[in-house]
mmCIF file of C-alpha atoms and ligand atoms in Angstrom:
data_model
loop_
_atom_site.group_PDB
_atom_site.id
_atom_site.type_symbol
_atom_site.label_atom_id
_atom_site.label_comp_id
_atom_site.label_asym_id
_atom_site.label_seq_id
_atom_site.Cartn_x
_atom_site.Cartn_y
_atom_site.Cartn_z
ATOM 1 C CA MET A 19 -148.040 -251.380 41.936
ATOM 2 C CA ARG A 20 -148.891 -254.538 40.199
ATOM 3 C CA ASP A 21 -147.733 -254.849 36.359
ATOM 4 C CA LEU A 22 -150.962 -255.187 34.304
ATOM 5 C CA SER A 23 -149.364 -254.956 31.119
ATOM 6 C CA GLU A 24 -150.056 -258.913 30.137
ATOM 7 C CA ASN A 25 -153.587 -257.657 29.834
ATOM 8 C CA PHE A 26 -152.570 -254.870 27.332
ATOM 9 C CA ARG A 27 -152.958 -255.265 23.694
ATOM 10 C CA GLY A 28 -149.542 -254.469 22.889
ATOM 11 C CA ILE A 29 -149.696 -252.475 19.490
ATOM 12 C CA GLU A 30 -147.612 -250.035 17.966
ATOM 13 C CA PRO A 31 -149.807 -247.195 17.091
ATOM 14 C CA TYR A 32 -149.566 -244.787 13.994
ATOM 15 C CA THR A 33 -147.390 -241.837 14.557
ATOM 16 C CA PRO A 34 -149.348 -238.711 13.355
ATOM 17 C CA GLY A 35 -147.627 -235.567 12.132
ATOM 18 C CA GLU A 36 -146.631 -232.988 14.570
ATOM 19 C CA GLN A 37 -149.082 -230.036 15.567
ATOM 20 C CA PRO A 38 -146.931 -227.598 16.562
ATOM 21 C CA GLN A 39 -148.326 -225.096 19.294
ATOM 22 C CA ASN A 40 -146.962 -221.805 18.655
ATOM 23 C CA SER A 41 -148.405 -219.764 16.176
ATOM 24 C CA ASP A 42 -145.777 -218.458 13.620
ATOM 25 C CA ARG A 43 -144.853 -221.712 11.938
ATOM 26 C CA ILE A 44 -145.019 -222.588 8.545
ATOM 27 C CA LYS A 45 -147.188 -225.916 8.608
ATOM 28 C CA LEU A 46 -146.458 -228.406 5.829
ATOM 29 C CA ASN A 47 -146.416 -231.418 7.346
ATOM 30 C CA THR A 48 -149.533 -232.956 7.278
ATOM 31 C CA ASN A 49 -151.030 -231.644 4.057
ATOM 32 C CA GLU A 50 -154.009 -229.539 5.649
ATOM 33 C CA ASN A 51 -155.290 -227.402 3.230
ATOM 34 C CA PRO A 52 -154.023 -223.536 4.132
ATOM 35 C CA TYR A 53 -157.035 -221.683 3.513
ATOM 36 C CA PRO A 54 -160.003 -221.853 5.806
ATOM 37 C CA PRO A 55 -163.193 -223.840 5.284
ATOM 38 C CA SER A 56 -166.234 -222.023 3.421
ATOM 39 C CA PRO A 57 -167.754 -219.059 4.520
ATOM 40 C CA SER A 58 -170.909 -221.169 4.458
ATOM 41 C CA VAL A 59 -169.780 -223.019 7.431
ATOM 42 C CA GLN A 60 -168.658 -220.245 9.878
ATOM 43 C CA THR A 61 -172.480 -218.888 8.590
ATOM 44 C CA ALA A 62 -173.656 -222.338 10.110
ATOM 45 C CA LEU A 63 -171.770 -221.994 12.973
ATOM 46 C CA ARG A 64 -172.940 -219.361 13.909
ATOM 47 C CA SER A 65 -176.667 -220.119 13.372
ATOM 48 C CA PHE A 66 -176.402 -223.249 15.160
ATOM 49 C CA ASP A 67 -178.369 -223.717 18.181
ATOM 50 C CA CYS A 68 -176.555 -224.867 20.996
ATOM 51 C CA GLY A 69 -179.776 -226.465 22.149
ATOM 52 C CA ASP A 70 -179.453 -229.133 19.744
ATOM 53 C CA LEU A 71 -176.186 -230.053 21.758
ATOM 54 C CA LYS A 72 -178.756 -231.780 24.494
ATOM 55 C CA LEU A 73 -180.060 -234.422 22.253
ATOM 56 C CA TYR A 74 -177.925 -237.133 20.795
ATOM 57 C CA PRO A 75 -177.360 -236.877 17.324
ATOM 58 C CA ASP A 76 -179.012 -238.953 14.174
ATOM 59 C CA PRO A 77 -177.627 -242.181 14.144
ATOM 60 C CA ASN A 78 -178.184 -242.348 10.769
ATOM 61 C CA MET A 79 -176.834 -239.154 9.851
ATOM 62 C CA SER A 80 -179.697 -238.702 7.394
ATOM 63 C CA ALA A 81 -179.096 -234.764 6.839
ATOM 64 C CA LEU A 82 -175.470 -235.270 6.020
ATOM 65 C CA ILE A 83 -176.044 -238.390 4.050
ATOM 66 C CA ASP A 84 -178.688 -236.400 1.731
ATOM 67 C CA ALA A 85 -176.343 -233.937 1.368
ATOM 68 C CA LEU A 86 -173.466 -236.278 -0.049
ATOM 69 C CA ALA A 87 -176.181 -238.044 -2.268
ATOM 70 C CA ALA A 88 -177.724 -235.013 -3.485
ATOM 71 C CA HIS A 89 -173.917 -233.873 -4.293
ATOM 72 C CA TYR A 90 -172.261 -236.839 -5.854
ATOM 73 C CA GLY A 91 -175.470 -238.032 -7.745
ATOM 74 C CA VAL A 92 -175.636 -241.062 -5.936
ATOM 75 C CA GLY A 93 -178.297 -242.999 -4.273
ATOM 76 C CA ARG A 94 -178.351 -242.248 -0.182
ATOM 77 C CA ASP A 95 -177.915 -246.171 0.331
ATOM 78 C CA CYS A 96 -174.645 -246.012 -1.710
ATOM 79 C CA VAL A 97 -173.249 -243.352 0.965
ATOM 80 C CA PHE A 98 -171.445 -244.123 4.599
ATOM 81 C CA ALA A 99 -170.257 -241.353 6.883
ATOM 82 C CA GLY A 100 -167.556 -241.161 9.779
ATOM 83 C CA VAL A 101 -165.091 -239.295 12.041
ATOM 84 C CA GLY A 102 -162.516 -238.731 9.404
ATOM 85 C CA SER A 103 -162.102 -241.309 6.866
ATOM 86 C CA ASP A 104 -159.107 -242.879 9.195
ATOM 87 C CA ASP A 105 -162.731 -243.627 11.169
ATOM 88 C CA VAL A 106 -164.554 -244.471 8.049
ATOM 89 C CA LEU A 107 -161.233 -246.938 6.643
ATOM 90 C CA ALA A 108 -160.912 -248.611 10.245
ATOM 91 C CA THR A 109 -164.903 -249.479 9.776
ATOM 92 C CA CYS A 110 -164.018 -250.805 6.219
ATOM 93 C CA PHE A 111 -161.294 -253.150 7.820
ATOM 94 C CA MET A 112 -163.524 -254.378 10.201
ATOM 95 C CA ALA A 113 -166.348 -254.631 7.482
ATOM 96 C CA PHE A 114 -165.000 -256.198 4.744
ATOM 97 C CA PHE A 115 -161.346 -258.348 5.394
ATOM 98 C CA ASN A 116 -162.832 -261.090 7.292
ATOM 99 C CA SER A 117 -161.554 -264.331 5.334
ATOM 100 C CA GLY A 118 -158.242 -264.922 6.947
ATOM 101 C CA LYS A 119 -156.202 -264.238 3.816
ATOM 102 C CA PRO A 120 -153.789 -261.607 3.831
ATOM 103 C CA ILE A 121 -155.012 -258.203 2.412
ATOM 104 C CA LEU A 122 -152.599 -256.271 0.206
ATOM 105 C CA PHE A 123 -151.573 -252.648 0.248
ATOM 106 C CA PRO A 124 -148.051 -251.263 -1.173
ATOM 107 C CA ASP A 125 -144.996 -251.121 0.331
ATOM 108 C CA ILE A 126 -145.037 -247.172 0.495
ATOM 109 C CA THR A 127 -148.261 -246.090 1.330
ATOM 110 C CA TYR A 128 -150.503 -244.441 4.387
ATOM 111 C CA ALA A 129 -149.252 -245.842 7.279
ATOM 112 C CA PHE A 130 -152.296 -246.328 8.793
ATOM 113 C CA TYR A 131 -152.813 -249.498 7.193
ATOM 114 C CA ASP A 132 -150.592 -252.044 8.822
ATOM 115 C CA VAL A 133 -151.639 -250.264 11.864
ATOM 116 C CA TRP A 134 -155.589 -251.020 11.553
ATOM 117 C CA ALA A 135 -154.342 -254.633 10.001
ATOM 118 C CA ASN A 136 -152.503 -255.172 13.228
ATOM 119 C CA LEU A 137 -155.467 -253.594 15.672
ATOM 120 C CA PHE A 138 -157.834 -256.217 13.837
ATOM 121 C CA SER A 139 -155.603 -258.839 13.314
ATOM 122 C CA ILE A 140 -155.691 -258.844 9.824
ATOM 123 C CA ASP A 141 -153.015 -260.753 7.869
ATOM 124 C CA PHE A 142 -151.574 -258.408 5.783
ATOM 125 C CA HIS A 143 -149.050 -258.385 2.488
ATOM 126 C CA ARG A 144 -146.679 -255.107 1.335
ATOM 127 C CA VAL A 145 -146.433 -255.023 -2.473
ATOM 128 C CA PRO A 146 -143.523 -253.343 -3.775
ATOM 129 C CA LEU A 147 -144.130 -250.423 -6.014
ATOM 130 C CA ASN A 148 -142.092 -250.325 -8.800
ATOM 131 C CA GLY A 149 -138.640 -248.243 -9.129
ATOM 132 C CA ALA A 150 -140.903 -245.310 -10.281
ATOM 133 C CA PHE A 151 -142.840 -245.449 -7.205
ATOM 134 C CA GLU A 152 -145.857 -246.976 -9.004
ATOM 135 C CA ILE A 153 -148.696 -248.811 -8.351
ATOM 136 C CA VAL A 154 -148.118 -252.220 -10.655
ATOM 137 C CA LYS A 155 -152.027 -253.673 -11.403
ATOM 138 C CA GLU A 156 -151.170 -256.852 -12.032
ATOM 139 C CA ASP A 157 -149.353 -257.417 -9.051
ATOM 140 C CA TYR A 158 -152.610 -257.364 -6.954
ATOM 141 C CA TYR A 159 -154.218 -259.910 -9.154
ATOM 142 C CA ALA A 160 -152.687 -262.900 -6.536
ATOM 143 C CA ASP A 161 -154.952 -264.877 -3.971
ATOM 144 C CA ASN A 162 -156.041 -262.245 -1.353
ATOM 145 C CA GLY A 163 -158.388 -261.077 1.417
ATOM 146 C CA GLY A 164 -158.980 -257.895 0.230
ATOM 147 C CA ILE A 165 -156.731 -254.849 -0.923
ATOM 148 C CA VAL A 166 -156.444 -250.882 0.066
ATOM 149 C CA PHE A 167 -154.725 -248.037 -1.596
ATOM 150 C CA PRO A 168 -154.810 -245.136 -2.044
ATOM 151 C CA ASN A 169 -155.396 -242.846 -5.320
ATOM 152 C CA PRO A 170 -153.327 -240.559 -5.507
ATOM 153 C CA ASN A 171 -150.680 -242.571 -3.537
ATOM 154 C CA ALA A 172 -149.531 -241.233 -0.017
ATOM 155 C CA PRO A 173 -147.158 -240.189 0.315
ATOM 156 C CA THR A 174 -145.832 -240.429 -2.989
ATOM 157 C CA GLY A 175 -148.698 -238.368 -4.564
ATOM 158 C CA LEU A 176 -148.941 -240.929 -7.734
ATOM 159 C CA ASP A 177 -152.240 -241.108 -9.228
ATOM 160 C CA MET A 178 -153.550 -244.391 -11.153
ATOM 161 C CA PRO A 179 -155.922 -244.218 -14.204
ATOM 162 C CA ALA A 180 -159.457 -245.440 -13.334
ATOM 163 C CA ALA A 181 -158.956 -247.946 -15.957
ATOM 164 C CA ALA A 182 -156.214 -249.608 -13.885
ATOM 165 C CA ILE A 183 -158.507 -249.437 -11.463
ATOM 166 C CA GLU A 184 -160.973 -251.388 -13.036
ATOM 167 C CA ASP A 185 -158.588 -253.987 -13.907
ATOM 168 C CA ILE A 186 -157.878 -254.405 -10.253
ATOM 169 C CA LEU A 187 -161.323 -254.605 -9.557
ATOM 170 C CA LYS A 188 -162.142 -257.201 -12.405
ATOM 171 C CA ASN A 189 -159.840 -259.351 -11.254
ATOM 172 C CA ASN A 190 -160.489 -259.654 -7.314
ATOM 173 C CA SER A 191 -164.110 -259.848 -7.778
ATOM 174 C CA GLY A 192 -164.468 -261.857 -4.356
ATOM 175 C CA VAL A 193 -162.933 -259.506 -2.495
ATOM 176 C CA VAL A 194 -163.718 -256.013 -1.223
ATOM 177 C CA VAL A 195 -161.090 -253.287 -2.950
ATOM 178 C CA ILE A 196 -160.797 -250.302 -1.211
ATOM 179 C CA VAL A 197 -159.725 -247.011 -3.215
ATOM 180 C CA ASP A 198 -158.792 -244.344 -0.290
ATOM 181 C CA GLU A 199 -159.422 -240.834 -2.382
ATOM 182 C CA ALA A 200 -158.286 -238.884 0.245
ATOM 183 C CA TYR A 201 -156.626 -236.383 -2.055
ATOM 184 C CA ILE A 202 -158.617 -237.053 -5.245
ATOM 185 C CA ASP A 203 -159.960 -233.489 -5.747
ATOM 186 C CA PHE A 204 -156.324 -232.535 -6.497
ATOM 187 C CA GLY A 205 -155.955 -233.646 -9.529
ATOM 188 C CA GLY A 206 -156.657 -237.606 -10.170
ATOM 189 C CA GLU A 207 -159.656 -239.655 -11.684
ATOM 190 C CA SER A 208 -161.868 -240.821 -9.217
ATOM 191 C CA ALA A 209 -163.110 -244.335 -9.273
ATOM 192 C CA LEU A 210 -166.265 -243.168 -8.222
ATOM 193 C CA PRO A 211 -168.451 -243.825 -11.019
ATOM 194 C CA LEU A 212 -167.330 -247.450 -10.669
ATOM 195 C CA ILE A 213 -169.448 -248.395 -7.854
ATOM 196 C CA GLU A 214 -172.765 -248.519 -10.089
ATOM 197 C CA LYS A 215 -170.952 -251.630 -12.155
ATOM 198 C CA TYR A 216 -168.032 -253.659 -9.660
ATOM 199 C CA ASP A 217 -170.475 -254.461 -6.215
ATOM 200 C CA ASN A 218 -166.861 -255.213 -4.655
ATOM 201 C CA LEU A 219 -165.637 -251.167 -4.758
ATOM 202 C CA VAL A 220 -165.675 -248.957 -1.710
ATOM 203 C CA VAL A 221 -164.181 -245.706 -2.436
ATOM 204 C CA THR A 222 -163.641 -243.120 0.882
ATOM 205 C CA ARG A 223 -163.011 -239.467 0.981
ATOM 206 C CA THR A 224 -162.824 -237.139 3.385
ATOM 207 C CA PHE A 225 -163.656 -233.058 4.340
ATOM 208 C CA SER A 226 -159.940 -233.090 6.165
ATOM 209 C CA LYS A 227 -158.175 -231.630 2.810
ATOM 210 C CA SER A 228 -160.106 -230.325 -0.374
ATOM 211 C CA ARG A 229 -162.481 -228.718 2.140
ATOM 212 C CA SER A 230 -160.438 -227.490 4.315
ATOM 213 C CA MET A 231 -162.081 -229.221 7.431
ATOM 214 C CA ALA A 232 -159.005 -231.789 9.236
ATOM 215 C CA GLY A 233 -160.054 -230.202 12.681
ATOM 216 C CA ALA A 234 -163.703 -231.157 12.284
ATOM 217 C CA ARG A 235 -163.315 -234.906 11.409
ATOM 218 C CA VAL A 236 -165.508 -235.767 8.601
ATOM 219 C CA GLY A 237 -164.869 -238.343 5.954
ATOM 220 C CA PHE A 238 -167.457 -240.395 3.622
ATOM 221 C CA ALA A 239 -167.608 -243.623 1.723
ATOM 222 C CA PHE A 240 -169.357 -244.775 -1.467
ATOM 223 C CA ALA A 241 -170.086 -248.251 -2.269
ATOM 224 C CA ASN A 242 -173.273 -250.482 -3.301
ATOM 225 C CA PRO A 243 -175.890 -250.846 -0.479
ATOM 226 C CA THR A 244 -175.207 -254.548 0.261
ATOM 227 C CA LEU A 245 -171.402 -253.111 1.613
ATOM 228 C CA ILE A 246 -172.964 -249.395 3.126
ATOM 229 C CA ARG A 247 -175.523 -251.836 5.368
ATOM 230 C CA GLU A 248 -172.121 -253.870 6.490
ATOM 231 C CA LEU A 249 -170.307 -250.385 7.239
ATOM 232 C CA ASN A 250 -173.485 -249.447 8.727
ATOM 233 C CA THR A 251 -173.664 -252.708 11.026
ATOM 234 C CA ILE A 252 -170.084 -252.656 12.255
ATOM 235 C CA LYS A 253 -170.540 -248.460 13.198
ATOM 236 C CA ASN A 254 -173.765 -249.802 14.825
ATOM 237 C CA SER A 255 -171.565 -251.987 16.947
ATOM 238 C CA TYR A 256 -168.932 -249.770 18.516
ATOM 239 C CA ASN A 257 -170.479 -246.392 18.697
ATOM 240 C CA SER A 258 -173.836 -245.504 17.119
ATOM 241 C CA TYR A 259 -173.660 -241.732 17.146
ATOM 242 C CA THR A 260 -170.375 -240.952 15.699
ATOM 243 C CA LEU A 261 -170.581 -237.478 14.024
ATOM 244 C CA SER A 262 -171.787 -234.520 16.294
ATOM 245 C CA ASN A 263 -174.833 -232.664 15.590
ATOM 246 C CA LEU A 264 -172.866 -229.655 14.839
ATOM 247 C CA THR A 265 -170.379 -231.391 12.775
ATOM 248 C CA MET A 266 -172.576 -232.647 10.119
ATOM 249 C CA LYS A 267 -174.119 -229.044 10.032
ATOM 250 C CA LEU A 268 -170.911 -227.551 9.411
ATOM 251 C CA ALA A 269 -170.026 -230.518 6.960
ATOM 252 C CA SER A 270 -173.116 -230.010 4.660
ATOM 253 C CA ALA A 271 -172.506 -226.129 4.902
ATOM 254 C CA ALA A 272 -169.428 -226.879 3.277
ATOM 255 C CA LEU A 273 -170.591 -228.874 0.713
ATOM 256 C CA SER A 274 -173.045 -225.852 -0.344
ATOM 257 C CA ASP A 275 -170.135 -224.141 -1.500
ATOM 258 C CA GLU A 276 -169.191 -225.774 -4.661
ATOM 259 C CA GLU A 277 -167.932 -222.285 -5.707
ATOM 260 C CA TYR A 278 -165.513 -221.862 -3.071
ATOM 261 C CA PHE A 279 -164.445 -225.334 -3.188
ATOM 262 C CA ASN A 280 -163.352 -225.046 -6.865
ATOM 263 C CA GLU A 281 -161.607 -221.660 -5.962
ATOM 264 C CA THR A 282 -159.608 -222.952 -3.151
ATOM 265 C CA VAL A 283 -158.517 -226.585 -4.868
ATOM 266 C CA GLY A 284 -157.523 -224.197 -8.015
ATOM 267 C CA LYS A 285 -155.078 -222.309 -6.069
ATOM 268 C CA ILE A 286 -153.418 -225.160 -4.318
ATOM 269 C CA ILE A 287 -153.135 -226.854 -7.636
ATOM 270 C CA ALA A 288 -151.367 -223.865 -9.678
ATOM 271 C CA THR A 289 -149.680 -223.255 -6.196
ATOM 272 C CA ARG A 290 -148.363 -226.816 -6.607
ATOM 273 C CA GLU A 291 -147.509 -226.688 -10.434
ATOM 274 C CA LYS A 292 -145.488 -223.213 -9.465
ATOM 275 C CA TYR A 293 -143.642 -224.697 -7.169
ATOM 276 C CA LYS A 294 -142.791 -227.877 -8.745
ATOM 277 C CA LEU A 295 -140.829 -225.850 -11.200
ATOM 278 C CA LYS A 296 -139.093 -223.928 -8.494
ATOM 279 C CA LEU A 297 -138.208 -227.269 -6.536
ATOM 280 C CA ARG A 298 -137.155 -228.877 -9.797
ATOM 281 C CA GLU A 299 -134.692 -225.461 -10.392
ATOM 282 C CA LEU A 300 -133.293 -226.088 -6.658
ATOM 283 C CA GLY A 301 -132.315 -229.818 -7.760
ATOM 284 C CA PHE A 302 -134.855 -231.448 -6.064
ATOM 285 C CA GLU A 303 -136.298 -234.425 -7.748
ATOM 286 C CA PHE A 304 -139.989 -236.013 -7.346
ATOM 287 C CA PRO A 305 -142.811 -237.845 -8.513
ATOM 288 C CA ASP A 306 -145.360 -235.440 -10.756
ATOM 289 C CA SER A 307 -148.103 -234.902 -7.930
ATOM 290 C CA LYS A 308 -151.453 -234.937 -8.329
ATOM 291 C CA SER A 309 -152.181 -234.313 -4.369
ATOM 292 C CA ASN A 310 -151.105 -231.175 -2.141
ATOM 293 C CA PHE A 311 -147.962 -232.292 -1.369
ATOM 294 C CA ILE A 312 -145.002 -233.023 -2.933
ATOM 295 C CA PHE A 313 -142.476 -235.502 -2.162
ATOM 296 C CA ALA A 314 -138.958 -234.804 -2.755
ATOM 297 C CA THR A 315 -135.628 -235.548 -2.649
ATOM 298 C CA HIS A 316 -132.004 -234.035 -3.250
ATOM 299 C CA PRO A 317 -129.178 -235.789 -4.907
ATOM 300 C CA LYS A 318 -126.766 -233.809 -2.654
ATOM 301 C CA TYR A 319 -128.663 -233.109 0.567
ATOM 302 C CA ARG A 320 -129.936 -235.391 3.094
ATOM 303 C CA ALA A 321 -133.583 -235.538 3.548
ATOM 304 C CA GLU A 322 -133.221 -235.971 7.197
ATOM 305 C CA GLU A 323 -130.665 -232.779 7.558
ATOM 306 C CA LEU A 324 -133.300 -230.538 5.729
ATOM 307 C CA PHE A 325 -135.798 -231.402 7.911
ATOM 308 C CA GLU A 326 -134.382 -230.944 10.895
ATOM 309 C CA ALA A 327 -132.849 -227.188 9.539
ATOM 310 C CA LEU A 328 -136.309 -226.326 8.538
ATOM 311 C CA LYS A 329 -137.766 -227.606 11.879
ATOM 312 C CA ALA A 330 -134.950 -225.197 13.581
ATOM 313 C CA SER A 331 -136.367 -222.265 11.027
ATOM 314 C CA ASN A 332 -140.091 -223.186 12.100
ATOM 315 C CA ILE A 333 -140.834 -224.862 8.359
ATOM 316 C CA TYR A 334 -142.308 -228.235 9.509
ATOM 317 C CA VAL A 335 -142.465 -230.659 6.703
ATOM 318 C CA ARG A 336 -142.675 -234.645 6.920
ATOM 319 C CA HIS A 337 -139.999 -237.115 7.016
ATOM 320 C CA PHE A 338 -140.629 -240.725 7.042
ATOM 321 C CA ASP A 339 -137.810 -243.162 8.898
ATOM 322 C CA ALA A 340 -138.622 -245.963 6.738
ATOM 323 C CA PRO A 341 -137.233 -248.288 3.884
ATOM 324 C CA ARG A 342 -136.900 -247.020 0.208
ATOM 325 C CA ILE A 343 -138.248 -243.167 1.334
ATOM 326 C CA ASP A 344 -135.913 -242.094 4.387
ATOM 327 C CA ASN A 345 -134.210 -239.599 1.903
ATOM 328 C CA TYR A 346 -137.547 -238.107 1.060
ATOM 329 C CA LEU A 347 -139.377 -234.959 1.961
ATOM 330 C CA ARG A 348 -143.136 -234.803 2.018
ATOM 331 C CA ILE A 349 -143.857 -231.059 2.010
ATOM 332 C CA THR A 350 -147.558 -230.089 1.592
ATOM 333 C CA VAL A 351 -149.113 -227.476 -0.906
ATOM 334 C CA GLY A 352 -149.322 -224.003 1.209
ATOM 335 C CA THR A 353 -150.205 -220.759 0.253
ATOM 336 C CA ASP A 354 -147.684 -219.202 -2.734
ATOM 337 C CA GLU A 355 -146.595 -217.152 0.360
ATOM 338 C CA GLU A 356 -145.721 -220.287 2.294
ATOM 339 C CA MET A 357 -144.141 -222.118 -0.182
ATOM 340 C CA ARG A 358 -142.062 -219.212 -1.033
ATOM 341 C CA ALA A 359 -140.845 -219.249 2.467
ATOM 342 C CA LEU A 360 -139.810 -222.675 2.116
ATOM 343 C CA THR A 361 -137.857 -222.535 -1.252
ATOM 344 C CA ASP A 362 -136.143 -219.074 0.087
ATOM 345 C CA PHE A 363 -135.182 -221.164 2.920
ATOM 346 C CA PHE A 364 -133.914 -224.090 0.588
ATOM 347 C CA GLU A 365 -132.062 -221.264 -1.442
ATOM 348 C CA GLU A 366 -129.972 -219.963 1.392
ATOM 349 C CA TYR A 367 -129.185 -223.443 3.189
ATOM 350 C CA MET A 368 -127.966 -224.859 -0.185
ATOM 351 C CA ARG A 369 -125.879 -220.866 -0.437
ATOM 352 C CA GLU A 370 -124.348 -221.582 3.091
ATOM 353 C CA ALA A 371 -123.527 -225.151 1.834
ATOM 354 C CA GLU A 372 -121.883 -224.641 -0.851
ATOM 355 C CA LYS A 373 -119.460 -222.041 0.571
HETATM 356 N N1 PMP B 426 -155.951 -241.459 3.611
HETATM 357 C C1 PMP B 426 -154.528 -240.801 3.316
HETATM 358 C C2 PMP B 426 -154.298 -241.279 2.170
HETATM 359 C C3 PMP B 426 -154.313 -240.273 4.042
HETATM 360 O O1 PMP B 426 -153.110 -239.348 3.923
HETATM 361 C C4 PMP B 426 -155.178 -239.342 5.150
HETATM 362 C C5 PMP B 426 -154.431 -238.170 6.412
HETATM 363 N N2 PMP B 426 -153.638 -238.713 7.009
HETATM 364 C C6 PMP B 426 -156.168 -240.244 5.693
HETATM 365 C C7 PMP B 426 -156.517 -241.204 4.967
HETATM 366 C C8 PMP B 426 -157.315 -239.823 6.701
HETATM 367 O O2 PMP B 426 -157.628 -238.628 6.972
HETATM 368 P P1 PMP B 426 -159.223 -237.912 7.703
HETATM 369 O O3 PMP B 426 -158.943 -238.946 8.746
HETATM 370 O O4 PMP B 426 -158.565 -236.682 8.214
HETATM 371 O O5 PMP B 426 -160.078 -237.770 6.677
#
């Protein structure tokens, strides 16, 4: 067969966390929510008319956009949606990072940013976090082609006050600043109120974490109408129908149940705080996470060894073989029972090692 590889793009893809298919595993590796979606999602699914599938979905996603606008108290022309926030972020990269100047993001951050930058031929510069793994706002005042960072950051879990984000926005009025708020519902301070004041701000969100719908793939963004129009232009230049009829209905149903949202997010925060104490007792060290994961290192035990030992016991966490963070484990906050199984495992492992 002829070698066709010279026609290929030759890109290094993002490596998603494992999705083990055995049901008896404890899965703390991809920051999913351990609780099911709101019962109102199940109700919407049951009442869904499969006849609707014969039609293309509304390309303007009007019902979902209206529900998001009403829920978050913004104009409907300030909202965009896509297939998970990955799709929304990728669309933002295509739409806003075209000046030819390098974009900036932290050296330790969501590993998809440099993949999209490479995919879309966007020059980029990784700005080092400080020794405490914090984003230093002044480091983002240099000339650049745009900025993107998560708040709270991933995989560190550390948040940044909205006042610091405002300073970054003020010092970068000529470029678009994307604040990726995938984990904001677990404790950080949202930059959403700033979209009225700063026309260069995009805030992205997701249904994957706090609304337990990673499998449905729904993300969204807030910005001023000019930026939202641009996002729609890009979306309509590669795929008009991103979200399905069914997905949009399920997402609107999830939004309608604020009580369940508050209850499950509250449980995850309580479990996180409880197991921060337990992990600290076991000798782990970690930044003070405001997200649904804890980024932990141990002075005595190598992260990679712990990762492999956990996996052999059917407990999945995430380990990144990357500079500065290769001795850390990113542990998604599960239920109390799942976290208990994890810390019981660590206790036993350490007891054996001390023998
Ligand atoms: N941003 C960050 C920081 C993330 O960790 C993730 C989850 N992998 C995403 C965005 C994308 O999530 P989703 O596409 O499921 O909305």
